[in-house]
């Protein structure tokens, strides 16, 4: 697996986990969006990494020795 693929898997897992937690803790009541802030954080990170190419998870995985698909 490559860094890019793992980042997408982790981001998708975090989004699904935060939505599940929001659902099971308070039924996605928009007056109490506690777990949905986590979803917004992950979405914002995905958005900004697409624009700036800066991704903290990408950097951590590369330091851990996971190979990049582009060979960087």
Short mmCIF file of C-alpha atoms in Angstrom, two decimals:
data_model
loop_
_atom_site.label_atom_id
_atom_site.label_comp_id
_atom_site.label_asym_id
_atom_site.label_seq_id
_atom_site.Cartn_x
_atom_site.Cartn_y
_atom_site.Cartn_z
CA UNK A 1 0.00 0.00 0.00
CA UNK A 2 1.12 3.53 -0.69
CA UNK A 3 0.98 6.65 1.46
CA UNK A 4 -1.73 8.19 -0.70
CA UNK A 5 -3.98 5.15 -0.41
CA UNK A 6 -3.52 4.86 3.36
CA UNK A 7 -4.30 8.57 3.85
CA UNK A 8 -7.58 8.14 1.95
CA UNK A 9 -8.47 5.03 3.98
CA UNK A 10 -7.75 6.76 7.30
CA UNK A 11 -9.68 9.90 6.31
CA UNK A 12 -12.69 7.83 5.24
CA UNK A 13 -12.53 5.78 8.44
CA UNK A 14 -12.36 8.93 10.61
CA UNK A 15 -15.35 10.47 8.82
CA UNK A 16 -17.46 7.31 9.16
CA UNK A 17 -16.40 6.90 12.81
CA UNK A 18 -17.29 10.48 13.74
CA UNK A 19 -20.67 10.23 12.00
CA UNK A 20 -21.40 6.96 13.79
CA UNK A 21 -20.44 8.50 17.13
CA UNK A 22 -22.64 11.52 16.43
CA UNK A 23 -25.53 9.25 15.55
CA UNK A 24 -25.25 6.94 18.55
CA UNK A 25 -24.50 9.60 21.16
CA UNK A 26 -27.09 12.26 20.36
CA UNK A 27 -28.91 11.21 17.19
CA UNK A 28 -27.24 13.86 14.98
CA UNK A 29 -29.06 16.68 16.70
CA UNK A 30 -27.71 19.78 14.94
CA UNK A 31 -28.10 21.82 18.12
CA UNK A 32 -25.31 19.64 19.63
CA UNK A 33 -22.81 18.95 16.80
CA UNK A 34 -20.02 17.69 19.07
CA UNK A 35 -18.77 14.74 17.00
CA UNK A 36 -19.55 16.52 13.75
CA UNK A 37 -16.75 19.01 14.52
CA UNK A 38 -14.38 16.07 14.09
CA UNK A 39 -15.92 15.35 10.68
CA UNK A 40 -15.48 19.01 9.74
CA UNK A 41 -11.83 18.91 10.86
CA UNK A 42 -11.09 15.88 8.67
CA UNK A 43 -12.91 17.45 5.73
CA UNK A 44 -11.03 20.72 6.15
CA UNK A 45 -7.71 18.86 6.26
CA UNK A 46 -8.59 17.03 3.06
CA UNK A 47 -9.55 20.31 1.40
CA UNK A 48 -6.44 22.23 2.47
CA UNK A 49 -4.11 19.33 1.58
CA UNK A 50 -5.59 19.31 -1.91
CA UNK A 51 -4.73 22.99 -2.29
CA UNK A 52 -1.42 23.19 -0.43
CA UNK A 53 -0.10 19.60 -0.67
CA UNK A 54 0.57 19.75 3.09
CA UNK A 55 -0.77 16.73 4.95
CA UNK A 56 0.38 15.80 8.46
CA UNK A 57 -0.73 12.15 8.08
CA UNK A 58 1.24 11.94 4.83
CA UNK A 59 4.37 13.17 6.60
CA UNK A 60 3.92 10.71 9.50
CA UNK A 61 3.47 7.76 7.16
CA UNK A 62 6.55 8.70 5.13
CA UNK A 63 8.62 8.95 8.34
CA UNK A 64 7.31 5.50 9.29
CA UNK A 65 8.74 4.16 6.03
CA UNK A 66 5.61 3.73 3.92
CA UNK A 67 6.38 4.15 0.22
CA UNK A 68 4.85 6.93 -1.87
CA UNK A 69 3.33 6.08 -5.25
CA UNK A 70 5.28 8.87 -6.96
CA UNK A 71 8.63 7.81 -5.48
CA UNK A 72 9.25 11.00 -3.46
#
